[in-house]
Amino acid sequence: MSSSFQAPKGISEYVPPRADLFYAVREAFAERARLAGYGYLEMAVFEDTNLFKRGVGESTDVVSKEMYTFTDRGGRSLTLRPEFTAGVLRAVLEHNLHKQGGLPVKVWTSGPAFRAERPQQGRYRQFYQLDLEAIGSEDPAVDAEVIAIATGWYRSLGLTRVRLLLNSLGCKRCRPAYRALLQDFLRGLDLDEATRERIEINPLRVLDDKRPAVREQLAGAPLMADHLCGDCKAYHDRVRELLGDLGIAFEDTPTLVRGLDYYTRTTFEFDHPMLGAQSGIGGGGRYDGLSEDIGGPELPGIGFGLGLDRTILALEAEAAERSAEQEPAFAPKPRCEVFAVPLGEAAERRVFDLVAGLREAGIAADMAFGGKRLKGAMKDADRSGARFALILGERDITEGVVQLKDLASGEQTPVPLTDTTSTLKERLSR
Ligand code: HAM
C-alpha cells in the first residue's frame, strides 16, 4: 500500500529509469546551448502577477484562465510562472546583463512551469520547459541561430519526425493595419458569442480555432504573410535563406499564430505528428516590444520554449516504432556498468573499497548491500542493468583475485584484485 497522499492532479513527475532519460535529454540541451555561447540562468519560480499580465498579455488564455495566482502573507499578488520569457527578461534587466557587454545577451534556463489546464497525456499543470533567449539584437542571423539550436538538439536525440513550422507576425508598423483587416473579415462570419468577443480583443487567436465549422469559414481569411511591410518581408526572407543555408527544413505556415501576446516577426513551432492533440513539442519567436511592455528599455529579443515532457513522449513514440533489434536512438548513460557482490564480511569491506575505486575511475558501479546471499545478489546484478558482475568470496581474497562475470554471456574469469579497474576499463570499452 502506498501512503495516504498522492501528488496533486496534473503534475508531471519523473522517477527512474524514465527520469534518467529526462535528465540526459536536458544535459544534451545544456551542451548545445553552451556550444552556441548561451549562459545558464537559474531564476524565480514565482513572480509579481503583473509581470505576466503585462508581458504575456491579459487577453491570452494563459493569463486569463490558467495562472496559479496567490496572495502571499504580505498581501502581494504572486503567480507561479506559466512560462519563462517574461521572467527571463525581467531577470536580465534587473541584473543589468544588457549593460555588461555585447548584445545580444544569450541565456537559457529550464525547470517547471505551471498552467491550470485540463490534464491529459502531454498536457500537465506542472510541466517542464527548456527555455533559451537571445536578447538585445534584431538580426535575422540570431533568429536562425536560435532555431538551429533547437533543431540540432532534436536531431541529436535521434528524433526524425519533428516538423518546423515558420511564420512572420509582422511588427508594430504593419500589424495594426492587418489586424483591422482581419477584424473586418471576422465580423462578417457566423460565430458564437465568445469568439465574437475574441475578435475585438485578440483577432489573431481566432485564426487558431480548431473547430471544423469555424475552420471552414476561415478559409478565405486575410493572412499576415500577405500584408507584411517591406522591412518585415525582407527580414523574414533573410531568416528563411539562412535556415536554407544550414540545411534546416521548414514549412511556411501563414496560419501559425501563438498563444502569447508578445510575438512579433519570426514565429515558429516544432510539431511531432505522433503526439495527437498535444503535437506542439516546442515553440517560440521574436518579441521586440516585450521589454518596453514591462517597463524596460527598447530591447528586441527572440527565443523558444521546448516542452520536455512532450519531447520525452516523442522519443518514446519513435522508439516504439523502431524494431527491437535496433539500438535506441538516444539513451542516458548507464547508472550501473559493474555490480559487485561480496560474499561474507571481510569481502564486503574489500568490495566497498573496490566499488569506490571504480567510481573514482569513472565507471558506474554499485554493490549488493545487507549481506545478501549469492542468489539474491546475482538477481540484483541482473536487475541493475550492469554488463559485468564482480564476485568476491573468502577464497578469492586469499588468492588475491575477484571473479569477473560477463552478465550477457555468463562467462566468468578470475582477475587479480590489483588489476580490477584497468581490466574493467578495457572490457567496458570493447
Ligand atoms: P508555449 O508555446 O506556450 O511558449 O510553450 C512552449 C512549449 O511548452 C509548448 O510547445 C509545449 O511543448 C510545452 N507546453 C506548454 N504548455 C504545456 C502543458 N500544459 N503541458 C505540457 N507541455 C506544455 C512559451 O511558453 C514561450 N515562453 C516560448 C518562448 C520563449 N517564446 C520566446 N521565447
GROMACS .gro file of C-alpha atoms and ligand atoms in nm:
model
  463
    1MET     CA    1   0.000   0.000   0.000
    2SER     CA    2   0.126   0.348  -0.081
    3SER     CA    3   0.091   0.643   0.158
    4SER     CA    4  -0.234   0.831   0.210
    5PHE     CA    5  -0.111   1.101  -0.027
    6GLN     CA    6  -0.086   1.147  -0.397
    7ALA     CA    7   0.067   1.429  -0.597
    8PRO     CA    8  -0.192   1.692  -0.695
    9LYS     CA    9  -0.376   1.630  -1.022
   10GLY     CA   10  -0.194   1.708  -1.343
   11ILE     CA   11   0.160   1.711  -1.208
   12SER     CA   12   0.415   1.561  -1.438
   13GLU     CA   13   0.660   1.360  -1.228
   14TYR     CA   14   0.959   1.155  -1.331
   15VAL     CA   15   1.112   0.867  -1.142
   16PRO     CA   16   1.395   0.635  -1.252
   17PRO     CA   17   1.455   0.497  -1.508
   18ARG     CA   18   1.241   0.749  -1.702
   19ALA     CA   19   1.386   1.036  -1.502
   20ASP     CA   20   1.735   0.932  -1.615
   21LEU     CA   21   1.621   0.985  -1.971
   22PHE     CA   22   1.465   1.320  -1.876
   23TYR     CA   23   1.793   1.431  -1.720
   24ALA     CA   24   2.007   1.312  -2.013
   25VAL     CA   25   1.781   1.490  -2.260
   26ARG     CA   26   1.825   1.812  -2.062
   27GLU     CA   27   2.201   1.762  -2.038
   28ALA     CA   28   2.218   1.720  -2.415
   29PHE     CA   29   2.044   2.055  -2.444
   30ALA     CA   30   2.280   2.221  -2.196
   31GLU     CA   31   2.572   2.115  -2.414
   32ARG     CA   32   2.410   2.256  -2.730
   33ALA     CA   33   2.341   2.586  -2.554
   34ARG     CA   34   2.698   2.606  -2.421
   35LEU     CA   35   2.846   2.542  -2.766
   36ALA     CA   36   2.644   2.834  -2.902
   37GLY     CA   37   2.755   3.070  -2.623
   38TYR     CA   38   2.442   3.075  -2.407
   39GLY     CA   39   2.492   3.121  -2.033
   40TYR     CA   40   2.283   2.940  -1.774
   41LEU     CA   41   2.026   3.126  -1.569
   42GLU     CA   42   1.854   2.998  -1.255
   43MET     CA   43   1.554   3.211  -1.178
   44ALA     CA   44   1.240   3.279  -0.979
   45VAL     CA   45   0.966   3.017  -0.991
   46PHE     CA   46   0.704   3.275  -0.893
   47GLU     CA   47   0.686   3.639  -0.994
   48ASP     CA   48   0.479   3.951  -0.946
   49THR     CA   49   0.146   3.869  -1.115
   50ASN     CA   50   0.159   4.195  -1.311
   51LEU     CA   51   0.474   4.079  -1.492
   52PHE     CA   52   0.270   3.813  -1.670
   53LYS     CA   53  -0.036   4.035  -1.715
   54ARG     CA   54   0.173   4.300  -1.887
   55GLY     CA   55   0.425   4.069  -2.053
   56VAL     CA   56   0.226   3.770  -2.172
   57GLY     CA   57  -0.098   3.967  -2.215
   58GLU     CA   58  -0.431   3.973  -2.030
   59SER     CA   59  -0.626   3.852  -2.331
   60THR     CA   60  -0.437   3.524  -2.358
   61ASP     CA   61  -0.582   3.200  -2.219
   62VAL     CA   62  -0.260   3.153  -2.024
   63VAL     CA   63  -0.309   3.474  -1.826
   64SER     CA   64  -0.689   3.496  -1.815
   65LYS     CA   65  -0.767   3.133  -1.731
   66GLU     CA   66  -0.461   2.930  -1.644
   67MET     CA   67  -0.247   3.112  -1.391
   68TYR     CA   68  -0.177   2.983  -1.041
   69THR     CA   69  -0.206   3.313  -0.859
   70PHE     CA   70  -0.192   3.356  -0.484
   71THR     CA   71  -0.159   3.631  -0.229
   72ASP     CA   72   0.141   3.597  -0.001
   73ARG     CA   73   0.150   3.683   0.369
   74GLY     CA   74   0.247   4.039   0.284
   75GLY     CA   75  -0.061   4.086   0.065
   76ARG     CA   76   0.134   4.074  -0.264
   77SER     CA   77  -0.016   3.902  -0.566
   78LEU     CA   78   0.226   3.640  -0.694
   79THR     CA   79   0.197   3.385  -0.976
   80LEU     CA   80   0.376   3.057  -1.041
   81ARG     CA   81   0.547   3.112  -1.374
   82PRO     CA   82   0.327   2.991  -1.661
   83GLU     CA   83   0.621   3.042  -1.899
   84PHE     CA   84   0.977   3.172  -1.880
   85THR     CA   85   1.024   3.455  -2.127
   86ALA     CA   86   0.876   3.741  -1.924
   87GLY     CA   87   1.076   3.629  -1.617
   88VAL     CA   88   1.399   3.589  -1.815
   89LEU     CA   89   1.366   3.941  -1.949
   90ARG     CA   90   1.282   4.071  -1.601
   91ALA     CA   91   1.597   3.899  -1.464
   92VAL     CA   92   1.819   4.027  -1.747
   93LEU     CA   93   1.702   4.384  -1.683
   94GLU     CA   94   1.714   4.353  -1.304
   95HIS     CA   95   2.073   4.224  -1.311
   96ASN     CA   96   2.173   4.467  -1.586
   97LEU     CA   97   2.305   4.193  -1.810
   98HIS     CA   98   2.222   4.407  -2.111
   99LYS     CA   99   2.470   4.670  -1.993
  100GLN     CA  100   2.761   4.440  -1.923
  101GLY     CA  101   2.900   4.368  -2.262
  102GLY     CA  102   2.800   4.300  -2.617
  103LEU     CA  103   2.446   4.229  -2.720
  104PRO     CA  104   2.263   4.002  -2.755
  105VAL     CA  105   2.254   3.870  -2.401
  106LYS     CA  106   2.234   3.496  -2.458
  107VAL     CA  107   2.084   3.286  -2.179
  108TRP     CA  108   1.900   2.962  -2.121
  109THR     CA  109   1.720   2.807  -1.830
  110SER     CA  110   1.496   2.515  -1.753
  111GLY     CA  111   1.256   2.392  -1.489
  112PRO     CA  112   0.889   2.357  -1.415
  113ALA     CA  113   0.619   2.594  -1.539
  114PHE     CA  114   0.256   2.593  -1.424
  115ARG     CA  115  -0.073   2.629  -1.608
  116ALA     CA  116  -0.414   2.530  -1.475
  117GLU     CA  117  -0.515   2.329  -1.779
  118ARG     CA  118  -0.730   2.020  -1.811
  119PRO     CA  119  -0.473   1.745  -1.761
  120GLN     CA  120  -0.432   1.476  -2.023
  121GLN     CA  121  -0.149   1.291  -2.195
  122GLY     CA  122   0.112   1.556  -2.285
  123ARG     CA  123  -0.076   1.838  -2.111
  124TYR     CA  124   0.000   1.897  -1.746
  125ARG     CA  125  -0.045   2.159  -1.478
  126GLN     CA  126   0.319   2.133  -1.378
  127PHE     CA  127   0.528   2.071  -1.687
  128TYR     CA  128   0.889   2.128  -1.787
  129GLN     CA  129   1.044   2.358  -2.042
  130LEU     CA  130   1.385   2.428  -2.178
  131ASP     CA  131   1.394   2.799  -2.247
  132LEU     CA  132   1.655   2.987  -2.446
  133GLU     CA  133   1.657   3.358  -2.522
  134ALA     CA  134   1.880   3.598  -2.722
  135ILE     CA  135   1.806   3.950  -2.603
  136GLY     CA  136   1.917   4.281  -2.748
  137SER     CA  137   1.963   4.235  -3.121
  138GLU     CA  138   1.748   4.246  -3.424
  139ASP     CA  139   1.936   4.039  -3.677
  140PRO     CA  140   1.791   3.756  -3.887
  141ALA     CA  141   2.108   3.556  -3.814
  142VAL     CA  142   2.013   3.549  -3.445
  143ASP     CA  143   1.668   3.417  -3.535
  144ALA     CA  144   1.826   3.145  -3.750
  145GLU     CA  145   2.079   3.061  -3.477
  146VAL     CA  146   1.806   3.018  -3.216
  147ILE     CA  147   1.602   2.792  -3.444
  148ALA     CA  148   1.915   2.594  -3.538
  149ILE     CA  149   1.992   2.522  -3.171
  150ALA     CA  150   1.652   2.361  -3.123
  151THR     CA  151   1.662   2.160  -3.447
  152GLY     CA  152   2.019   2.046  -3.373
  153TRP     CA  153   1.908   1.928  -3.031
  154TYR     CA  154   1.609   1.734  -3.165
  155ARG     CA  155   1.840   1.574  -3.420
  156SER     CA  156   2.098   1.485  -3.154
  157LEU     CA  157   1.823   1.297  -2.969
  158GLY     CA  158   1.764   1.092  -3.281
  159LEU     CA  159   1.416   1.233  -3.340
  160THR     CA  160   1.336   1.213  -3.711
  161ARG     CA  161   0.972   1.323  -3.728
  162VAL     CA  162   0.993   1.678  -3.592
  163ARG     CA  163   0.846   1.941  -3.823
  164LEU     CA  164   0.940   2.308  -3.807
  165LEU     CA  165   0.652   2.545  -3.886
  166LEU     CA  166   0.755   2.902  -3.963
  167ASN     CA  167   0.573   3.232  -3.994
  168SER     CA  168   0.614   3.607  -3.950
  169LEU     CA  169   0.366   3.804  -3.741
  170GLY     CA  170   0.483   4.144  -3.861
  171CYS     CA  171   0.578   4.442  -3.648
  172LYS     CA  172   0.413   4.736  -3.478
  173ARG     CA  173   0.413   4.920  -3.810
  174CYS     CA  174   0.237   4.662  -4.030
  175ARG     CA  175   0.037   4.459  -3.783
  176PRO     CA  176  -0.226   4.720  -3.682
  177ALA     CA  177  -0.350   4.759  -4.042
  178TYR     CA  178  -0.359   4.383  -4.087
  179ARG     CA  179  -0.537   4.340  -3.755
  180ALA     CA  180  -0.810   4.582  -3.864
  181LEU     CA  181  -0.845   4.400  -4.196
  182LEU     CA  182  -0.874   4.065  -4.020
  183GLN     CA  183  -1.132   4.205  -3.776
  184ASP     CA  184  -1.344   4.328  -4.067
  185PHE     CA  185  -1.331   3.984  -4.223
  186LEU     CA  186  -1.408   3.801  -3.897
  187ARG     CA  187  -1.700   4.027  -3.804
  188GLY     CA  188  -1.875   3.904  -4.119
  189LEU     CA  189  -1.864   3.538  -4.010
  190ASP     CA  190  -2.121   3.331  -3.827
  191LEU     CA  191  -1.952   3.284  -3.489
  192ASP     CA  192  -2.055   3.226  -3.128
  193GLU     CA  193  -2.053   3.499  -2.867
  194ALA     CA  194  -1.718   3.410  -2.706
  195THR     CA  195  -1.543   3.406  -3.042
  196ARG     CA  196  -1.705   3.737  -3.138
  197GLU     CA  197  -1.558   3.886  -2.822
  198ARG     CA  198  -1.222   3.746  -2.912
  199ILE     CA  199  -1.235   3.926  -3.249
  200GLU     CA  200  -1.230   4.257  -3.064
  201ILE     CA  201  -0.958   4.164  -2.815
  202ASN     CA  202  -0.724   3.925  -2.993
  203PRO     CA  203  -0.837   3.860  -3.352
  204LEU     CA  204  -0.524   3.666  -3.450
  205ARG     CA  205  -0.614   3.397  -3.198
  206VAL     CA  206  -0.937   3.331  -3.388
  207LEU     CA  207  -0.723   3.201  -3.674
  208ASP     CA  208  -0.607   2.928  -3.437
  209ASP     CA  209  -0.960   2.794  -3.373
  210LYS     CA  210  -0.958   2.418  -3.424
  211ARG     CA  211  -1.334   2.361  -3.463
  212PRO     CA  212  -1.422   2.240  -3.817
  213ALA     CA  213  -1.723   2.474  -3.853
  214VAL     CA  214  -1.501   2.773  -3.774
  215ARG     CA  215  -1.209   2.644  -3.979
  216GLU     CA  216  -1.432   2.623  -4.285
  217GLN     CA  217  -1.527   2.988  -4.257
  218LEU     CA  218  -1.166   3.091  -4.205
  219ALA     CA  219  -1.059   2.958  -4.543
  220GLY     CA  220  -1.055   3.299  -4.709
  221ALA     CA  221  -0.918   3.499  -4.414
  222PRO     CA  222  -0.650   3.758  -4.489
  223LEU     CA  223  -0.308   3.638  -4.374
  224MET     CA  224  -0.029   3.840  -4.213
  225ALA     CA  225   0.219   3.693  -4.460
  226ASP     CA  226   0.044   3.884  -4.742
  227HIS     CA  227   0.044   4.212  -4.550
  228LEU     CA  228   0.397   4.240  -4.413
  229CYS     CA  229   0.571   4.575  -4.454
  230GLY     CA  230   0.885   4.587  -4.669
  231ASP     CA  231   1.120   4.558  -4.369
  232CYS     CA  232   0.937   4.261  -4.221
  233LYS     CA  233   0.925   4.086  -4.553
  234ALA     CA  234   1.298   4.135  -4.616
  235TYR     CA  235   1.373   4.026  -4.261
  236HIS     CA  236   1.166   3.712  -4.297
  237ASP     CA  237   1.314   3.624  -4.634
  238ARG     CA  238   1.662   3.651  -4.483
  239VAL     CA  239   1.570   3.417  -4.194
  240ARG     CA  240   1.437   3.167  -4.446
  241GLU     CA  241   1.756   3.192  -4.656
  242LEU     CA  242   1.980   3.142  -4.356
  243LEU     CA  243   1.783   2.835  -4.246
  244GLY     CA  244   1.815   2.705  -4.602
  245ASP     CA  245   2.193   2.760  -4.587
  246LEU     CA  246   2.206   2.547  -4.272
  247GLY     CA  247   2.004   2.274  -4.440
  248ILE     CA  248   1.718   2.317  -4.194
  249ALA     CA  249   1.386   2.214  -4.344
  250PHE     CA  250   1.084   2.427  -4.252
  251GLU     CA  251   0.725   2.464  -4.361
  252ASP     CA  252   0.593   2.812  -4.429
  253THR     CA  253   0.276   2.824  -4.221
  254PRO     CA  254   0.095   3.153  -4.271
  255THR     CA  255  -0.183   3.045  -4.033
  256LEU     CA  256   0.058   2.993  -3.743
  257VAL     CA  257  -0.031   3.217  -3.451
  258ARG     CA  258   0.100   3.171  -3.100
  259GLY     CA  259  -0.086   3.166  -2.771
  260LEU     CA  260   0.108   3.451  -2.609
  261ASP     CA  261   0.070   3.818  -2.696
  262TYR     CA  262   0.431   3.937  -2.714
  263TYR     CA  263   0.526   3.791  -3.051
  264THR     CA  264   0.645   3.997  -3.346
  265ARG     CA  265   0.804   3.896  -3.677
  266THR     CA  266   0.964   3.547  -3.670
  267THR     CA  267   0.743   3.288  -3.500
  268PHE     CA  268   0.783   2.914  -3.514
  269GLU     CA  269   0.662   2.589  -3.371
  270PHE     CA  270   0.800   2.238  -3.357
  271ASP     CA  271   0.543   1.974  -3.416
  272HIS     CA  272   0.554   1.599  -3.367
  273PRO     CA  273   0.287   1.415  -3.563
  274MET     CA  274   0.278   1.112  -3.333
  275LEU     CA  275   0.152   1.305  -3.030
  276GLY     CA  276  -0.208   1.366  -3.136
  277ALA     CA  277  -0.372   1.677  -2.991
  278GLN     CA  278  -0.056   1.769  -2.796
  279SER     CA  279   0.169   1.772  -3.103
  280GLY     CA  280   0.332   2.108  -3.022
  281ILE     CA  281   0.662   2.000  -2.872
  282GLY     CA  282   0.819   2.344  -2.875
  283GLY     CA  283   0.763   2.697  -2.991
  284GLY     CA  284   0.899   3.045  -2.988
  285GLY     CA  285   0.963   3.363  -3.172
  286ARG     CA  286   1.062   3.725  -3.161
  287TYR     CA  287   0.923   3.966  -2.900
  288ASP     CA  288   1.053   4.307  -2.994
  289GLY     CA  289   0.818   4.510  -2.772
  290LEU     CA  290   0.818   4.296  -2.458
  291SER     CA  291   1.093   4.485  -2.278
  292GLU     CA  292   0.904   4.815  -2.313
  293ASP     CA  293   0.581   4.641  -2.209
  294ILE     CA  294   0.736   4.552  -1.875
  295GLY     CA  295   0.886   4.899  -1.826
  296GLY     CA  296   1.233   4.831  -1.970
  297PRO     CA  297   1.432   4.995  -2.248
  298GLU     CA  298   1.391   4.908  -2.613
  299LEU     CA  299   1.547   4.564  -2.633
  300PRO     CA  300   1.437   4.329  -2.909
  301GLY     CA  301   1.465   3.957  -2.844
  302ILE     CA  302   1.395   3.610  -2.968
  303GLY     CA  303   1.380   3.270  -2.805
  304PHE     CA  304   1.193   2.948  -2.759
  305GLY     CA  305   1.042   2.718  -2.501
  306LEU     CA  306   1.072   2.347  -2.568
  307GLY     CA  307   0.839   2.112  -2.387
  308LEU     CA  308   1.049   1.849  -2.214
  309ASP     CA  309   0.752   1.626  -2.130
  310ARG     CA  310   0.635   1.615  -2.488
  311THR     CA  311   0.989   1.560  -2.615
  312ILE     CA  312   1.016   1.254  -2.390
  313LEU     CA  313   0.679   1.131  -2.525
  314ALA     CA  314   0.805   1.186  -2.880
  315LEU     CA  315   1.122   0.990  -2.806
  316GLU     CA  316   0.915   0.706  -2.664
  317ALA     CA  317   0.675   0.712  -2.959
  318GLU     CA  318   0.959   0.694  -3.211
  319ALA     CA  319   1.137   0.424  -3.011
  320ALA     CA  320   0.822   0.211  -3.008
  321GLU     CA  321   0.817   0.231  -3.386
  322ARG     CA  322   1.172   0.106  -3.425
  323SER     CA  323   1.240  -0.265  -3.436
  324ALA     CA  324   1.356  -0.434  -3.117
  325GLU     CA  325   1.699  -0.515  -3.266
  326GLN     CA  326   1.776  -0.153  -3.343
  327GLU     CA  327   1.985   0.041  -3.092
  328PRO     CA  328   1.781   0.311  -2.919
  329ALA     CA  329   1.836   0.646  -3.089
  330PHE     CA  330   1.914   0.816  -2.761
  331ALA     CA  331   1.981   0.662  -2.423
  332PRO     CA  332   2.102   0.804  -2.095
  333LYS     CA  333   2.444   0.698  -1.971
  334PRO     CA  334   2.408   0.377  -1.768
  335ARG     CA  335   2.367   0.416  -1.394
  336CYS     CA  336   2.543   0.086  -1.332
  337GLU     CA  337   2.806  -0.077  -1.553
  338VAL     CA  338   2.954  -0.303  -1.287
  339PHE     CA  339   2.770  -0.467  -0.998
  340ALA     CA  340   2.980  -0.608  -0.716
  341VAL     CA  341   2.877  -0.897  -0.494
  342PRO     CA  342   3.061  -0.957  -0.165
  343LEU     CA  343   3.025  -1.297   0.000
  344GLY     CA  344   3.099  -1.259   0.371
  345GLU     CA  345   3.200  -0.975   0.599
  346ALA     CA  346   3.567  -0.949   0.500
  347ALA     CA  347   3.468  -0.946   0.135
  348GLU     CA  348   3.216  -0.671   0.197
  349ARG     CA  349   3.488  -0.431   0.316
  350ARG     CA  350   3.710  -0.511   0.017
  351VAL     CA  351   3.421  -0.472  -0.226
  352PHE     CA  352   3.322  -0.143  -0.068
  353ASP     CA  353   3.673  -0.009  -0.144
  354LEU     CA  354   3.678  -0.166  -0.488
  355VAL     CA  355   3.350  -0.002  -0.585
  356ALA     CA  356   3.470   0.337  -0.458
  357GLY     CA  357   3.785   0.296  -0.672
  358LEU     CA  358   3.580   0.210  -0.981
  359ARG     CA  359   3.367   0.520  -0.935
  360GLU     CA  360   3.680   0.735  -0.900
  361ALA     CA  361   3.795   0.589  -1.232
  362GLY     CA  362   3.469   0.698  -1.398
  363ILE     CA  363   3.299   0.359  -1.403
  364ALA     CA  364   2.938   0.347  -1.282
  365ALA     CA  365   2.946   0.085  -1.010
  366ASP     CA  366   2.710  -0.046  -0.745
  367MET     CA  367   2.712  -0.334  -0.499
  368ALA     CA  368   2.488  -0.568  -0.304
  369PHE     CA  369   2.419  -0.437   0.045
  370GLY     CA  370   2.286  -0.606   0.356
  371GLY     CA  371   2.486  -0.930   0.346
  372LYS     CA  372   2.278  -1.086   0.070
  373ARG     CA  373   2.340  -1.445  -0.038
  374LEU     CA  374   2.482  -1.518  -0.381
  375LYS     CA  375   2.149  -1.598  -0.548
  376GLY     CA  376   1.968  -1.285  -0.433
  377ALA     CA  377   2.271  -1.067  -0.502
  378MET     CA  378   2.305  -1.201  -0.856
  379LYS     CA  379   1.939  -1.119  -0.917
  380ASP     CA  380   2.017  -0.763  -0.812
  381ALA     CA  381   2.315  -0.766  -1.051
  382ASP     CA  382   2.090  -0.867  -1.341
  383ARG     CA  383   1.829  -0.609  -1.248
  384SER     CA  384   2.090  -0.334  -1.225
  385GLY     CA  385   2.149  -0.341  -1.599
  386ALA     CA  386   2.525  -0.382  -1.543
  387ARG     CA  387   2.737  -0.552  -1.809
  388PHE     CA  388   2.967  -0.714  -1.553
  389ALA     CA  389   2.944  -0.854  -1.203
  390LEU     CA  390   3.237  -0.875  -0.965
  391ILE     CA  391   3.204  -1.158  -0.714
  392LEU     CA  392   3.435  -1.176  -0.418
  393GLY     CA  393   3.441  -1.471  -0.174
  394GLU     CA  394   3.672  -1.562   0.118
  395ARG     CA  395   3.885  -1.788  -0.104
  396ASP     CA  396   3.924  -1.520  -0.370
  397ILE     CA  397   4.062  -1.284  -0.107
  398THR     CA  398   4.328  -1.536  -0.005
  399GLU     CA  399   4.419  -1.589  -0.369
  400GLY     CA  400   4.421  -1.214  -0.437
  401VAL     CA  401   4.160  -1.235  -0.714
  402VAL     CA  402   3.800  -1.136  -0.786
  403GLN     CA  403   3.563  -1.324  -1.019
  404LEU     CA  404   3.462  -1.114  -1.319
  405LYS     CA  405   3.138  -1.231  -1.475
  406ASP     CA  406   3.008  -1.115  -1.812
  407LEU     CA  407   2.635  -1.094  -1.739
  408ALA     CA  408   2.531  -1.133  -2.103
  409SER     CA  409   2.735  -1.443  -2.186
  410GLY     CA  410   2.762  -1.586  -1.833
  411GLU     CA  411   3.136  -1.633  -1.880
  412GLN     CA  412   3.335  -1.597  -1.557
  413THR     CA  413   3.711  -1.541  -1.513
  414PRO     CA  414   3.931  -1.463  -1.213
  415VAL     CA  415   4.110  -1.127  -1.232
  416PRO     CA  416   4.392  -1.014  -0.993
  417LEU     CA  417   4.237  -0.775  -0.741
  418THR     CA  418   4.502  -0.516  -0.819
  419ASP     CA  419   4.406  -0.517  -1.188
  420THR     CA  420   4.029  -0.490  -1.143
  421THR     CA  421   3.988  -0.128  -1.252
  422SER     CA  422   4.218  -0.148  -1.555
  423THR     CA  423   4.065  -0.479  -1.668
  424LEU     CA  424   3.712  -0.339  -1.641
  425LYS     CA  425   3.808  -0.019  -1.823
  426GLU     CA  426   3.939  -0.228  -2.108
  427ARG     CA  427   3.645  -0.469  -2.116
  428LEU     CA  428   3.386  -0.187  -2.099
  429SER     CA  429   3.545  -0.005  -2.393
  430ARG     CA  430   3.504  -0.307  -2.622
  431HAM     P1  431   0.447   2.794  -2.538
  431HAM     O1  432   0.417   2.759  -2.680
  431HAM     O2  433   0.334   2.843  -2.455
  431HAM     O3  434   0.562   2.904  -2.543
  431HAM     O4  435   0.513   2.672  -2.465
  431HAM     C1  436   0.628   2.611  -2.518
  431HAM     C2  437   0.615   2.460  -2.513
  431HAM     O5  438   0.588   2.418  -2.380
  431HAM     C3  439   0.499   2.404  -2.594
  431HAM     O6  440   0.534   2.389  -2.729
  431HAM     C4  441   0.475   2.270  -2.525
  431HAM     O7  442   0.566   2.173  -2.578
  431HAM     C5  443   0.512   2.298  -2.383
  431HAM     N1  444   0.390   2.314  -2.303
  431HAM     C6  445   0.312   2.423  -2.290
  431HAM     N2  446   0.209   2.401  -2.205
  431HAM     C7  447   0.221   2.273  -2.164
  431HAM     C8  448   0.146   2.187  -2.077
  431HAM     N3  449   0.038   2.231  -2.012
  431HAM     N4  450   0.190   2.059  -2.058
  431HAM     C9  451   0.299   2.013  -2.121
  431HAM     N5  452   0.374   2.089  -2.205
  431HAM    C10  453   0.335   2.217  -2.226
  431HAM    C11  454   0.616   2.962  -2.435
  431HAM     O8  455   0.599   2.925  -2.322
  431HAM    C12  456   0.710   3.075  -2.470
  431HAM     N6  457   0.761   3.134  -2.345
  431HAM    C13  458   0.822   3.026  -2.557
  431HAM    C14  459   0.918   3.134  -2.594
  431HAM    C15  460   1.040   3.157  -2.540
  431HAM     N7  461   0.898   3.228  -2.685
  431HAM    C16  462   1.003   3.309  -2.689
  431HAM     N8  463   1.090   3.266  -2.602
   0.00000   0.00000   0.00000
